[in-house]
C-alpha positions as CSV (number, residue, x, y, z in Angstrom):
1,M,-34.7,-152.5,-109.1
2,I,-34.8,-155.3,-106.5
3,T,-35.6,-155.2,-103.2
4,V,-36.5,-157.4,-100.6
5,K,-38.1,-156.1,-97.6
6,G,-38.1,-158.4,-93.7
7,I,-38.1,-161.7,-95.5
8,S,-38.3,-164.6,-92.4
9,K,-39.3,-168.3,-94.4
10,F,-40.6,-170.9,-91.8
11,F,-40.4,-174.3,-92.7
12,G,-42.0,-175.8,-89.0
13,E,-40.0,-175.5,-85.7
14,L,-37.3,-174.7,-88.4
15,K,-36.4,-170.7,-89.1
16,A,-34.2,-170.1,-92.2
17,L,-34.4,-167.1,-92.8
18,D,-34.8,-164.0,-90.1
19,G,-35.7,-160.9,-91.4
20,V,-33.6,-160.2,-94.8
21,S,-34.0,-156.9,-96.0
22,F,-31.5,-155.3,-99.4
23,E,-32.0,-153.6,-102.4
24,V,-30.2,-154.3,-105.6
25,E,-30.2,-151.5,-108.3
26,D,-30.8,-152.1,-111.5
27,G,-27.4,-152.6,-113.6
28,E,-25.7,-153.8,-110.0
29,T,-24.5,-157.6,-108.9
30,C,-24.8,-159.4,-106.2
31,A,-24.2,-162.0,-104.3
32,I,-25.8,-163.5,-101.7
33,I,-22.6,-165.9,-99.3
34,G,-22.4,-167.9,-96.9
35,P,-22.2,-171.4,-95.2
36,S,-23.9,-174.4,-96.4
37,G,-27.4,-174.6,-95.2
38,C,-28.3,-170.5,-93.9
39,G,-30.7,-170.2,-96.4
40,K,-29.4,-168.4,-99.4
41,S,-31.0,-171.2,-102.0
42,T,-34.6,-170.6,-100.2
43,L,-33.9,-166.9,-100.3
44,L,-33.2,-167.1,-104.5
45,L,-37.0,-168.8,-104.7
46,I,-38.7,-166.2,-102.6
47,M,-37.4,-163.7,-103.9
48,A,-38.1,-165.6,-108.0
49,G,-41.3,-166.0,-107.0
50,L,-41.1,-170.0,-106.8
51,L,-41.6,-170.1,-102.4
52,K,-43.5,-167.5,-100.6
53,P,-42.2,-165.9,-98.1
54,S,-43.7,-166.4,-94.5
55,E,-43.1,-162.7,-93.8
56,G,-41.6,-159.9,-95.4
57,E,-41.9,-159.3,-99.3
58,V,-40.3,-158.6,-103.0
59,L,-40.4,-156.5,-105.4
60,V,-38.7,-155.8,-109.0
61,D,-39.5,-152.9,-110.1
62,D,-42.0,-152.5,-107.1
63,R,-44.2,-155.2,-108.3
64,A,-45.0,-157.4,-105.5
65,V,-43.4,-161.2,-106.3
66,N,-46.5,-163.2,-105.1
67,S,-45.8,-165.7,-108.6
68,P,-43.3,-167.3,-110.4
69,L,-41.1,-165.1,-112.3
70,K,-41.3,-164.5,-116.5
71,N,-38.7,-161.8,-117.6
72,A,-36.0,-164.2,-115.1
73,A,-33.8,-167.4,-114.3
74,L,-32.0,-169.4,-111.6
75,I,-29.8,-171.8,-112.0
76,L,-29.1,-173.7,-109.4
77,Q,-26.0,-174.9,-108.6
78,D,-26.8,-178.2,-110.4
79,F,-27.5,-176.3,-114.0
80,G,-31.4,-178.0,-113.3
81,L,-30.8,-180.0,-116.4
82,F,-32.8,-183.4,-117.1
83,P,-29.9,-185.9,-118.0
84,W,-32.6,-188.0,-120.2
85,K,-33.6,-185.1,-122.9
86,T,-30.7,-184.1,-125.5
87,V,-29.5,-180.0,-125.4
88,Y,-31.7,-179.0,-127.9
89,D,-34.6,-180.3,-126.2
90,N,-34.1,-179.0,-122.5
91,V,-32.9,-175.9,-123.9
92,A,-36.5,-175.9,-125.6
93,L,-38.9,-177.3,-123.2
94,G,-40.0,-173.7,-122.1
95,L,-41.5,-173.1,-125.5
96,K,-42.7,-176.3,-126.0
97,I,-44.8,-175.6,-122.5
98,R,-46.0,-172.2,-123.9
99,G,-47.1,-173.2,-127.4
100,F,-44.6,-171.7,-129.7
101,S,-44.2,-173.4,-133.0
102,R,-41.8,-176.1,-133.9
103,R,-40.9,-173.5,-136.8
104,A,-40.4,-170.8,-133.9
105,E,-39.1,-173.4,-130.9
106,R,-36.6,-173.7,-133.6
107,E,-35.5,-170.6,-134.5
108,R,-35.6,-169.1,-131.6
109,V,-33.4,-172.5,-130.6
110,T,-31.1,-173.0,-132.9
111,A,-29.7,-168.8,-132.2
112,L,-30.0,-169.9,-128.3
113,L,-27.2,-172.9,-129.0
114,E,-24.9,-170.7,-130.9
115,K,-25.0,-167.2,-129.3
116,F,-23.4,-170.4,-126.2
117,G,-21.3,-172.0,-128.8
118,L,-23.5,-175.2,-128.1
119,K,-23.9,-175.1,-132.0
120,G,-23.0,-178.8,-132.9
121,F,-23.6,-179.9,-128.5
122,E,-27.7,-180.0,-129.4
123,K,-28.5,-184.3,-129.5
124,S,-24.6,-184.7,-126.7
125,Y,-27.3,-184.9,-123.3
126,P,-26.0,-183.6,-120.0
127,K,-23.6,-186.1,-119.3
128,Q,-21.8,-186.0,-122.0
129,L,-21.2,-182.1,-121.7
130,R,-17.5,-180.3,-120.4
131,R,-19.6,-177.9,-117.1
132,G,-18.6,-175.1,-118.6
133,D,-21.2,-176.5,-121.3
134,E,-23.9,-178.0,-119.7
135,A,-23.4,-174.2,-117.2
136,E,-24.2,-172.8,-121.0
137,S,-26.8,-175.4,-121.7
138,S,-28.7,-173.7,-118.5
139,Y,-28.7,-170.7,-118.9
140,S,-29.8,-171.1,-122.9
141,Q,-32.6,-172.7,-120.8
142,S,-32.9,-170.0,-118.7
143,N,-32.8,-167.7,-121.4
144,R,-35.9,-170.1,-124.6
145,N,-38.2,-166.8,-123.5
146,R,-35.6,-164.2,-123.4
147,T,-31.7,-163.6,-125.1
148,P,-29.8,-160.6,-122.4
149,N,-26.5,-160.5,-123.8
150,P,-24.0,-161.6,-120.5
151,P,-21.5,-159.5,-120.3
152,D,-18.5,-161.5,-121.1
153,G,-20.8,-163.9,-123.2
154,R,-20.6,-166.8,-121.3
155,A,-23.1,-168.5,-118.2
156,P,-22.2,-166.3,-115.2
157,L,-21.5,-168.3,-112.0
158,L,-19.4,-171.7,-113.5
159,P,-18.3,-173.8,-110.7
C-alpha cells in the first residue's frame, strides 16, 4: 500500500503542493490528473523518493520513503531514455551501475528485450523507434532490476 500524508512542497515562495493526502491499496490503480504546472510530477518525484517534501510523508508498505525506492519505477512523459545510447545500453545502464557481470547483464537485458518485443532493436537508438517502442524500451529500462508482468504485456501510459 502507498500512503501519501499531508504532502506539501515549496520552492521558495511558490507552493507546488499543499497538503495532498491519499492511499493506494495493493493491486489498485490510481491516476494523478491535473492541469500543467499543478504539481503532478513533483508529487511523483516525492513518492519515488527522488525529492524531499517540505511537509508530510509518503509510506510504502508502512515504511517511510526517505530515499529513492529500489523496487519502483518512475516513467515520465519523455520516457527518460538517453538519446546517445542504444536500446541495449539504455536497458543495461542500471545493471552496469550496480556492478552486474557482463554475462548476468546480457542475460537479463536479453530477457527484458524479448519480453517487451524489442528483440532485434538492440543496436537501435531511441530516435529510430516508434513512440510505442520508446515506451517499451523505457519500461524495460525501469524493470532492469525487477521483472513484473504488466497486466496487458505492454508498457503502461503510452502517449
